[in-house]
Every structure is written in structure tokens, then in C-alpha cells.
mmCIF file of C-alpha atoms and ligand atoms in Angstrom:
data_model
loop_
_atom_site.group_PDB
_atom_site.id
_atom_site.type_symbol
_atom_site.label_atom_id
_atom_site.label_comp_id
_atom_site.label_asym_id
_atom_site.label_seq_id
_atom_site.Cartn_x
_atom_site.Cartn_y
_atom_site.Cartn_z
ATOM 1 C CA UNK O 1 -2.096 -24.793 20.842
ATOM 2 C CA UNK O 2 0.406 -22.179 19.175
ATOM 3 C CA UNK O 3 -1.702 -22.569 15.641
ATOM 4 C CA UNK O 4 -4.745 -21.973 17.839
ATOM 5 C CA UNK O 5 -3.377 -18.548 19.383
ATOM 6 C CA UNK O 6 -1.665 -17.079 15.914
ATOM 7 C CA UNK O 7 -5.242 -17.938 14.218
ATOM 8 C CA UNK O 8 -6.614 -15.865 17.177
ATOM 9 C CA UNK O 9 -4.609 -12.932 16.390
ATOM 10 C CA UNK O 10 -5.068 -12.736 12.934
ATOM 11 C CA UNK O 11 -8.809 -13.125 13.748
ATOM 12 C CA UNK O 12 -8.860 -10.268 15.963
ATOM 13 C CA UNK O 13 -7.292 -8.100 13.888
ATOM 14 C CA UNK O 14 -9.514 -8.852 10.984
ATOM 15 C CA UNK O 15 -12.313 -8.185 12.777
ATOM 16 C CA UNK O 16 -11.011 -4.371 13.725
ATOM 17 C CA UNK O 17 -9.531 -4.611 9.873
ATOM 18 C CA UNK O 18 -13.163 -4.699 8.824
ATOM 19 C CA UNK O 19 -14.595 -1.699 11.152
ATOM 20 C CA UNK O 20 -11.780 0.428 9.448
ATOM 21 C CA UNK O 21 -12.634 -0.737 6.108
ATOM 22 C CA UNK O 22 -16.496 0.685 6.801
ATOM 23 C CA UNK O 23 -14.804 3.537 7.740
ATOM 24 C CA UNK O 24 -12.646 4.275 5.016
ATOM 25 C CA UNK O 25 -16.246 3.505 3.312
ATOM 26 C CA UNK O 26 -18.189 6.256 4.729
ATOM 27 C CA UNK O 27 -15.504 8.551 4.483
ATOM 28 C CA UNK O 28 -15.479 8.046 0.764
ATOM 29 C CA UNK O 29 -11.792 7.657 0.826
ATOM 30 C CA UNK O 30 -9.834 4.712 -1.255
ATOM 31 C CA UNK O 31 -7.195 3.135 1.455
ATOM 32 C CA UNK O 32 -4.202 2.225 -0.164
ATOM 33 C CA UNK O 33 -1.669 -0.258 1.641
ATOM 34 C CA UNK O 34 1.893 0.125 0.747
ATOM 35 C CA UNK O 35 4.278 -2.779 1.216
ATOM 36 C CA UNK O 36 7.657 -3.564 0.448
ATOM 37 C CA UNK O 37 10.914 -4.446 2.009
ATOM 38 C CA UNK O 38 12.931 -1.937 3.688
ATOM 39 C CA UNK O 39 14.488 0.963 1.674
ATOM 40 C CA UNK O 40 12.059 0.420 -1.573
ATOM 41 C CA UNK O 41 10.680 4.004 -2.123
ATOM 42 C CA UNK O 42 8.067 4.167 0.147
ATOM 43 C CA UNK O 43 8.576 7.044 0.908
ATOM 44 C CA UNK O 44 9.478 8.645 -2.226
ATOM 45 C CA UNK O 45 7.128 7.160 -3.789
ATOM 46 C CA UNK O 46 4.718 9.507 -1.682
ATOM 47 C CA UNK O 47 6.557 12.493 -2.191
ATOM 48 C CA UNK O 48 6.318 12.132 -5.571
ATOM 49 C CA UNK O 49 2.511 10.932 -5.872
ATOM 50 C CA UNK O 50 0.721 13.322 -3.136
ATOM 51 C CA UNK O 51 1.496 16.612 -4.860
ATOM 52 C CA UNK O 52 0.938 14.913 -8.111
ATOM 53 C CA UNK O 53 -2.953 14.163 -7.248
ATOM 54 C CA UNK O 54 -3.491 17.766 -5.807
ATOM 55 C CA UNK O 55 -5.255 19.684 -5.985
ATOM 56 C CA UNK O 56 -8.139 17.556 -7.498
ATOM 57 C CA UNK O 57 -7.271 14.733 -4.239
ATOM 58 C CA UNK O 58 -6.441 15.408 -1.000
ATOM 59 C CA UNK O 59 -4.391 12.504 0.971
ATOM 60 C CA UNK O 60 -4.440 11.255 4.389
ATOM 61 C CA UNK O 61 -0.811 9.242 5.561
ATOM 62 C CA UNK O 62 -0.421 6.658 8.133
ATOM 63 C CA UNK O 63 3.178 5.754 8.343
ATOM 64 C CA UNK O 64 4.802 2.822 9.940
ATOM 65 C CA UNK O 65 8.443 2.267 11.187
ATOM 66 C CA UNK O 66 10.055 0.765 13.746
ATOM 67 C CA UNK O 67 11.334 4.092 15.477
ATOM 68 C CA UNK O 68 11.477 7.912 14.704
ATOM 69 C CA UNK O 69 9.092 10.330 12.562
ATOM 70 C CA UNK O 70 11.742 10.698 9.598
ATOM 71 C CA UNK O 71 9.141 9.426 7.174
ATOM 72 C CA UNK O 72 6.556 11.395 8.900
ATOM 73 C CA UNK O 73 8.484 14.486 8.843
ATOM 74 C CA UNK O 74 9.066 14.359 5.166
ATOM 75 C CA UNK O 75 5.563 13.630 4.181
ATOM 76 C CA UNK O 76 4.192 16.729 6.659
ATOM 77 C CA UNK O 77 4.681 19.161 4.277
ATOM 78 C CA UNK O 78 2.925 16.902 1.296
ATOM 79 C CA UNK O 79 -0.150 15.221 2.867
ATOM 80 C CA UNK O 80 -3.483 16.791 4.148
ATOM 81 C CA UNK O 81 -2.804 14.969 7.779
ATOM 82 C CA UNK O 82 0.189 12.848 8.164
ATOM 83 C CA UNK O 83 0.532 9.844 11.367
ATOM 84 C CA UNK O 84 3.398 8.361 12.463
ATOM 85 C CA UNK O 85 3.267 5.163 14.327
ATOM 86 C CA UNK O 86 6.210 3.643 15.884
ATOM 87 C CA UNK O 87 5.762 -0.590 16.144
ATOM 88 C CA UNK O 88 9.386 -0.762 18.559
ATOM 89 C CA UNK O 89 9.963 -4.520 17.638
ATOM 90 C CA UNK O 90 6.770 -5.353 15.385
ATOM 91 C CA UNK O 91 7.705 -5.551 11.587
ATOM 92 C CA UNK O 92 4.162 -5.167 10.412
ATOM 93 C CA UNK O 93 1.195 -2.586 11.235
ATOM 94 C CA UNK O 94 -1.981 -3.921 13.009
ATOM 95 C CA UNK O 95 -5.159 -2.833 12.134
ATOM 96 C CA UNK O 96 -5.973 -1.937 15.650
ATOM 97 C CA UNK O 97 -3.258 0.396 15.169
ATOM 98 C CA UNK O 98 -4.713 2.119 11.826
ATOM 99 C CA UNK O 99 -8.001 2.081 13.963
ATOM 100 C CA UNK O 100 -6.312 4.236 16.830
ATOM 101 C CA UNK O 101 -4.899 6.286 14.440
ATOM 102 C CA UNK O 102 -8.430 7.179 12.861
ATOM 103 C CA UNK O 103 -9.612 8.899 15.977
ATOM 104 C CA UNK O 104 -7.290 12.099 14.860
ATOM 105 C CA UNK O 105 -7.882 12.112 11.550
ATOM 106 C CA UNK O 106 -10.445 14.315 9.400
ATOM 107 C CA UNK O 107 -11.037 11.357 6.967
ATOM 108 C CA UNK O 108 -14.295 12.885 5.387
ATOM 109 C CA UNK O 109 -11.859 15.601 4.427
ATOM 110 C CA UNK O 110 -9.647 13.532 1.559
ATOM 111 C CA UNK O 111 -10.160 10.920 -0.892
ATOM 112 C CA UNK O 112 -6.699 8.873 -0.611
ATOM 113 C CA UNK O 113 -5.770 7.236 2.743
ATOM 114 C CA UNK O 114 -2.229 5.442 2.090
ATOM 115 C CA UNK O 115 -0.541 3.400 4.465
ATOM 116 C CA UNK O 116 3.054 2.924 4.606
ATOM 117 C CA UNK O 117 3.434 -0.400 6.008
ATOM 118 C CA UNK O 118 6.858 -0.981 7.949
ATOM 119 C CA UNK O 119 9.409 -2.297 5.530
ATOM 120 C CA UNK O 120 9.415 -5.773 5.365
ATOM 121 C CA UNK O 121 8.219 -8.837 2.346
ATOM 122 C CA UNK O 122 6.671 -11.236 4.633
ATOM 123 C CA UNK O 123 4.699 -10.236 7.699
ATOM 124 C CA UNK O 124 2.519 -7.545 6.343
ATOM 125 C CA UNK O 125 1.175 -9.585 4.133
ATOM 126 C CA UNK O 126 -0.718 -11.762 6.333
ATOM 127 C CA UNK O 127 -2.411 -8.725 8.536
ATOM 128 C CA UNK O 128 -5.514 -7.067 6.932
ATOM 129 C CA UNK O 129 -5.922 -3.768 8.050
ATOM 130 C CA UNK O 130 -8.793 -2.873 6.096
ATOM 131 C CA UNK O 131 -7.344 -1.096 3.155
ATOM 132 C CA UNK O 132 -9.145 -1.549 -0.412
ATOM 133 C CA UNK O 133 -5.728 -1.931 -2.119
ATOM 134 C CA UNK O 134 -2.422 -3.645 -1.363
ATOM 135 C CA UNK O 135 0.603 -2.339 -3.699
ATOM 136 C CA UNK O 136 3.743 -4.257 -3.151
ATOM 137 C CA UNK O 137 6.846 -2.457 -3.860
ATOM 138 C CA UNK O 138 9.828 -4.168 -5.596
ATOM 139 C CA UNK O 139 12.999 -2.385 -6.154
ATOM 140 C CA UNK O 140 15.569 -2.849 -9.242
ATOM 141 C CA UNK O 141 18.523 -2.616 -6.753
ATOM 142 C CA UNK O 142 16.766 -5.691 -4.536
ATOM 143 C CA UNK O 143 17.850 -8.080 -7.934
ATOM 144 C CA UNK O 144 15.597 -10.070 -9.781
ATOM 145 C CA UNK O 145 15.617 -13.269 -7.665
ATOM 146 C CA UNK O 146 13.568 -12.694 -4.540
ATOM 147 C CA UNK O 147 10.140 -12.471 -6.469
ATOM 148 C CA UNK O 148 10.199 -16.646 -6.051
ATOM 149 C CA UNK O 149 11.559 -16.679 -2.547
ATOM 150 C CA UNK O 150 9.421 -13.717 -0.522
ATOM 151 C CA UNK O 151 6.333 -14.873 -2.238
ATOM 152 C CA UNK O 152 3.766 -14.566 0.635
ATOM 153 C CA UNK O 153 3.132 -10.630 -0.429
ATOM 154 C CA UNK O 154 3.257 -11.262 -4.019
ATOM 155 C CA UNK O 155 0.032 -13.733 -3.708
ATOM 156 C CA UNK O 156 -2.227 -11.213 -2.427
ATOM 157 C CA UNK O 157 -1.414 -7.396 -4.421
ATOM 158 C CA UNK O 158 -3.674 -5.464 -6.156
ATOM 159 C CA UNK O 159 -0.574 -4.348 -8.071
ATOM 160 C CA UNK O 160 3.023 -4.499 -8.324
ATOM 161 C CA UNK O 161 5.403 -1.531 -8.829
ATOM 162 C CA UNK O 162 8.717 -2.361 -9.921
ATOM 163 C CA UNK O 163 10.507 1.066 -8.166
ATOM 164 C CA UNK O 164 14.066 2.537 -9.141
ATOM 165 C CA UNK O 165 13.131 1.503 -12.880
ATOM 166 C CA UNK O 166 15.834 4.069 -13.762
ATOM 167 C CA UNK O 167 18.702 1.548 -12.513
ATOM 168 C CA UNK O 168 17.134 -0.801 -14.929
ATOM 169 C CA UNK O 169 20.483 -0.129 -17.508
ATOM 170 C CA UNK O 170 23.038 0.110 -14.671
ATOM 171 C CA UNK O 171 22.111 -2.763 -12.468
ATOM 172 C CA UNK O 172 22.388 -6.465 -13.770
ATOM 173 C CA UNK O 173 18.315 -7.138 -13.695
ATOM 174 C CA UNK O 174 16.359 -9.729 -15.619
ATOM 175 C CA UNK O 175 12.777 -7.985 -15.936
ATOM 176 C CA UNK O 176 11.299 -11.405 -18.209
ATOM 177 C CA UNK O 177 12.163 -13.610 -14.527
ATOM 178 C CA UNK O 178 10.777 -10.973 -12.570
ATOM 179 C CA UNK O 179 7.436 -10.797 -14.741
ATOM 180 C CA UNK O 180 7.367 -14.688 -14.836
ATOM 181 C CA UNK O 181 7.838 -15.442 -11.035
ATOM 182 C CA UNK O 182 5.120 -13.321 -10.637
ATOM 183 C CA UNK O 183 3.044 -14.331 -13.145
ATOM 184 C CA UNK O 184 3.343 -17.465 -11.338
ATOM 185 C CA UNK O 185 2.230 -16.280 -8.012
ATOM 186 C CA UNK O 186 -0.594 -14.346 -8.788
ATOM 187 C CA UNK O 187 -1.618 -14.137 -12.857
ATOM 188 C CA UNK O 188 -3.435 -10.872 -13.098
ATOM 189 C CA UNK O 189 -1.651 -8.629 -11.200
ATOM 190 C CA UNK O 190 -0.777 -5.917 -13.224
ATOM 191 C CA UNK O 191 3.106 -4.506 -12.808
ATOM 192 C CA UNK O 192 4.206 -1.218 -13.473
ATOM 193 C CA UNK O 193 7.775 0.025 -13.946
ATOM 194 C CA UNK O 194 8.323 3.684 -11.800
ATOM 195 C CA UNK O 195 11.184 5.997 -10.865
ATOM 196 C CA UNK O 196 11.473 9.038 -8.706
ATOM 197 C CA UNK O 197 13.890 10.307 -11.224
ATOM 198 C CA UNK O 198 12.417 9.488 -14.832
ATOM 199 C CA UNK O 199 8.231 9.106 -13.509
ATOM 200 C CA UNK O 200 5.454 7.558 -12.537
ATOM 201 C CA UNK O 201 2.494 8.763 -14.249
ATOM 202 C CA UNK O 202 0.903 5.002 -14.884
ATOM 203 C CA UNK O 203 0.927 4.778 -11.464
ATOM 204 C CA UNK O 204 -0.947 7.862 -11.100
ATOM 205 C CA UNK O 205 -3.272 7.180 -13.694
ATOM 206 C CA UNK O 206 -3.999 3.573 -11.877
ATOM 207 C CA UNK O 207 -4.977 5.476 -9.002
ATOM 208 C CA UNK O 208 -7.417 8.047 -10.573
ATOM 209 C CA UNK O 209 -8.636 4.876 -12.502
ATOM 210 C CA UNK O 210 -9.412 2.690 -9.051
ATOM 211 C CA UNK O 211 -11.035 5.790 -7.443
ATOM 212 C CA UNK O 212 -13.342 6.025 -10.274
ATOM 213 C CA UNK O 213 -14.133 2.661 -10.050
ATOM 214 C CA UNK O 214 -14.864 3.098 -6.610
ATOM 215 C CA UNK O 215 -17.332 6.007 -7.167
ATOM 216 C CA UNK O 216 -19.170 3.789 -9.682
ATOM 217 C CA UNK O 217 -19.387 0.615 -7.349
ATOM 218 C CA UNK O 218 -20.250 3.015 -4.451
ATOM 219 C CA UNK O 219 -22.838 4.404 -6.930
ATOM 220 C CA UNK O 220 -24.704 1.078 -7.925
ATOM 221 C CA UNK O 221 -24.945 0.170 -4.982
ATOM 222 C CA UNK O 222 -27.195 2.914 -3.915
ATOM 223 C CA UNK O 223 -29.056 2.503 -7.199
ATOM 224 C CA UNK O 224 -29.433 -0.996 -5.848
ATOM 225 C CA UNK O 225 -30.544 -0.491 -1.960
ATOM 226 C CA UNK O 226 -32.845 2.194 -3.712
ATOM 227 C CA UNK O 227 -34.474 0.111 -5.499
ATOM 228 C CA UNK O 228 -35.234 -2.466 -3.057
ATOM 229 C CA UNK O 229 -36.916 -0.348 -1.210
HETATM 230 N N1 LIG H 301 17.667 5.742 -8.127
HETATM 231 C C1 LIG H 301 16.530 5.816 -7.426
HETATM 232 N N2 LIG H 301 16.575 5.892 -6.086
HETATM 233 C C2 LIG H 301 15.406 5.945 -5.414
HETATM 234 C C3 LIG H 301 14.147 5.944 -6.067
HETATM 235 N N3 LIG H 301 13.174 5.965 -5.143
HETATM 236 C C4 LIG H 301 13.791 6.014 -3.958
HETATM 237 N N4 LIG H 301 15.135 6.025 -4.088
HETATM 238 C C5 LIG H 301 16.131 6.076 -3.023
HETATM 239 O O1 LIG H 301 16.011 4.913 -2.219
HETATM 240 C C6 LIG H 301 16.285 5.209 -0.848
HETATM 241 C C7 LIG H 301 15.165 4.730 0.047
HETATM 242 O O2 LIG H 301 13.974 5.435 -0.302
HETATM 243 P P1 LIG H 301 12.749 5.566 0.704
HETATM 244 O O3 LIG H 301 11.677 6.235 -0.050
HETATM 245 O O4 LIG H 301 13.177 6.186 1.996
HETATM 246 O O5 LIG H 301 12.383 4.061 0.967
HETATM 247 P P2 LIG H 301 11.293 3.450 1.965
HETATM 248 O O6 LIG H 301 10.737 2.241 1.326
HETATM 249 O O7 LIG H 301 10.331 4.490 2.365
HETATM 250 O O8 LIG H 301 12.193 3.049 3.201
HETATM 251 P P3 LIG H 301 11.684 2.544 4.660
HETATM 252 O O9 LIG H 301 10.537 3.413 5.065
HETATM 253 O O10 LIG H 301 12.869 2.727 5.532
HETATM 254 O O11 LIG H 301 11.299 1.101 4.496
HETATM 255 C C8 LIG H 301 16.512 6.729 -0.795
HETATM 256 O O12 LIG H 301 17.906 6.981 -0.818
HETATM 257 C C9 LIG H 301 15.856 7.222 -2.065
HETATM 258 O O13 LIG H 301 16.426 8.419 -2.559
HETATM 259 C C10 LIG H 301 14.145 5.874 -7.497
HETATM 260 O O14 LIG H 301 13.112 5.852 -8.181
HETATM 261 N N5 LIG H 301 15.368 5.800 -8.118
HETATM 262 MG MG1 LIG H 302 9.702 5.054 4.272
#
């Protein structure tokens, strides 16, 4: 009976998770879902990477935390619309939740949506909330064992950035293990080293790269429905 009810609630949500994925859809707009544990560079991460795609890209935040609108209130100034939602005890977002949030935003008006899931490894994972990408953030200063024993979030990203890379020389932090336990969980997914303090263009250049290829698919498809008619 409890299997029956969890499967219930992940079905639900992926039902709204796919109504805000045609959304992000018509609205042209890539949605990026950010995941890591708490403390990761989120954040940073954002503040670094939203002025870095203007003025070319305009981005769209939804940011979630357990309480407050610190996160919110540093992006503000950064992002085209920013959204704060505050879960109280949940340690995940749902995607009824992104959904709600929708209704205020001018989505039409920017080509990056990101998501700033609350911080945790495990739960997030397992919740679709319609987004076309899932990073997963993993910093040096975490160590280079939990790879093998949070591995739910690992399985599913579109990419892995390994933050704080500028620790890498002070903190004890076997990169090869890392790269392995990963390799492990999911083969292809690509890893890329970043730092708010040293940069982050690859991560930058991913983006423009998956936007692209967004265009194109977005493109053939119309070629395609065209054509069929
Ligand atoms: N050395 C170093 N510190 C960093 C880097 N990125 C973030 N930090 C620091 O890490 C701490 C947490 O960063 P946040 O960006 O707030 O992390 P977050 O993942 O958004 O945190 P939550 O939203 O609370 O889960 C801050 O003190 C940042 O200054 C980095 O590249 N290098
Ligand atoms: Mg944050």
C-alpha cells in the first residue's frame, strides 16, 4: 500500500512535470535543473553564469530553499525575473511548484530557465519537473568519496560539474576515483572542472552548445510536421 501511494506521487508530479516541459517548449527557453547537496555553488554558480550569457541570453530563476529569499535576493540583480520558493520541510522542488511559479513569469521573454533545486543528493533526483537538463553539482571540499554512496543523482545528469576546482591543490582530493565512480554510474556523462575564482567558461560554452542544439531539433522538427502535411 505505501509503494502504491509514493508511485502515485511521483506519477502526479510527472504528469504536471510534462505540461511545464511543453511550456518551457513554446517559450523557446532551455530549462536547466540544478542539483547538488547543500552549500555546492548553486548559487554562485549563477552569479557567475547569468551575466556571463548577457546580453546575447536572457535568464529566468526559480530558486528553491527551505526558508528565506537569500538566494533570491542575490540573483535579483542578475536574472531577467527571479522566484523564490520556500518548501518549509520538503528537501526537493515539485513540479507543481515550478508550474505555480510559471503563472508570473514572462517566459517568452528569455532563453535560459534554471532551477535551483533545494540542496540535497538524493531526493531531487527522483522528481521530474520538466526541465530539459539536469546538472549535478559536486564540490572539491565535499571529498572524493560520496560519488559511490549518493549515487541516485549521479544516474540520471546531463552533466556533472565538479565546483570549487580551485581547492583542487589545497584539499586532499582524488579526481581519477571521482571520474571512475562516475564513470560507473552513468558512462557518458561528461564532467567539467569550474571555480568561481579561476572560471567556468566550458561550462558556458556547454550551455551555448545545448541551446543550439535545441534550435536545430526544434528546427527539424518543423521541417518534419511541414512536410507531412
Ligand atoms: N573556493 C570556492 N568557494 C566557492 C566557490 N563557489 C562557491 N563557493 C563558496 O561556497 C559557499 C556556498 O556557495 P553557494 O553558492 O551559496 O552554494 P549553494 O549550493 O547555492 O548553497 P545552498 O543554496 O544553500 O544549497 C559560499 O561561501 C561560496 O562563496 C568556488 O568556486 N570556490
Ligand atoms: Mg543557493
Amino acid at each position: 500500500m505505501k509503494v502504491n501511494v509514493v508511485r502515485n506521487v511521483l506519477q502526479a508530479n510527472d504528469l504536471v512535470a510534462d505540461e511545464c516541459r511543453k511550456r518551457f517548449r513554446k517559450a523557446g527557453a532551455l530549462a536547466v535543473n540544478l542539483i547538488s547537496a547543500p552549500g555546492s555553488g548553486k548559487t554562485t554558480l549563477l552569479e557567475r553564469t547569468l551575466p556571463a550569457l548577457q546580453p546575447e541570453f536572457k535568464s529566468i530563476v526559480i530558486v528553491g530553499d527551505l526558508e528565506t529569499t537569500r538566494d533570491a535576493d542575490r540573483l535579483e540583480p542578475l536574472a531577467h525575473q527571479v522566484v523564490q520558493i520556500n518548501t518549509g520541510m520538503s528537501c526537493h522542488l515539485y513540479a507543481n511548484q515550478v508550474a505555480q511559479s510559471l503563472e508570473g513569469l514572462a517566459l517568452e521573454a528569455a532563453q535560459f530557465l534554471f532551477i535551483e533545486n533545494v540542496g540535497n543528493m538524493v531526493c531531487p533526483g527522483e522528481f521530474d519537473l520538466g526541465e530539459n537538463l539536469k546538472v549535478v553539482l559536486y564540490s572539491v571540499p565535499e571529498g572524493d568519496d560520496k560519488v559511490a554512496k549518493y549515487p541516485t543523482i549521479f544516474r540520471v545528469a546531463d552533466l556533472v560539474l565538479l565546483t570549487k576546482a580551485d581547492l583542487l591543490g589545497t584539499l586532499a582530493f582524488d579526481r581519477e576515483r571521482v571520474r571512475q565512480d562516475i564513470a560507473r554510474l552513468n558512462a557518458n556523462v561528461q564532467i567539467l572542472e569550474v571555480s568561481a575564482e579561476t572560471g567556468m567558461e566550458q561550462w558556458w560554452a556547454w550551455l551555448r552548445a545545448r541551446r543550439e542544439e535545441g534550435l536545430a531539433r526544434e528546427a527539424r522538427c518543423v521541417t518534419e510536421a511541414l512536410a507531412e502535411t
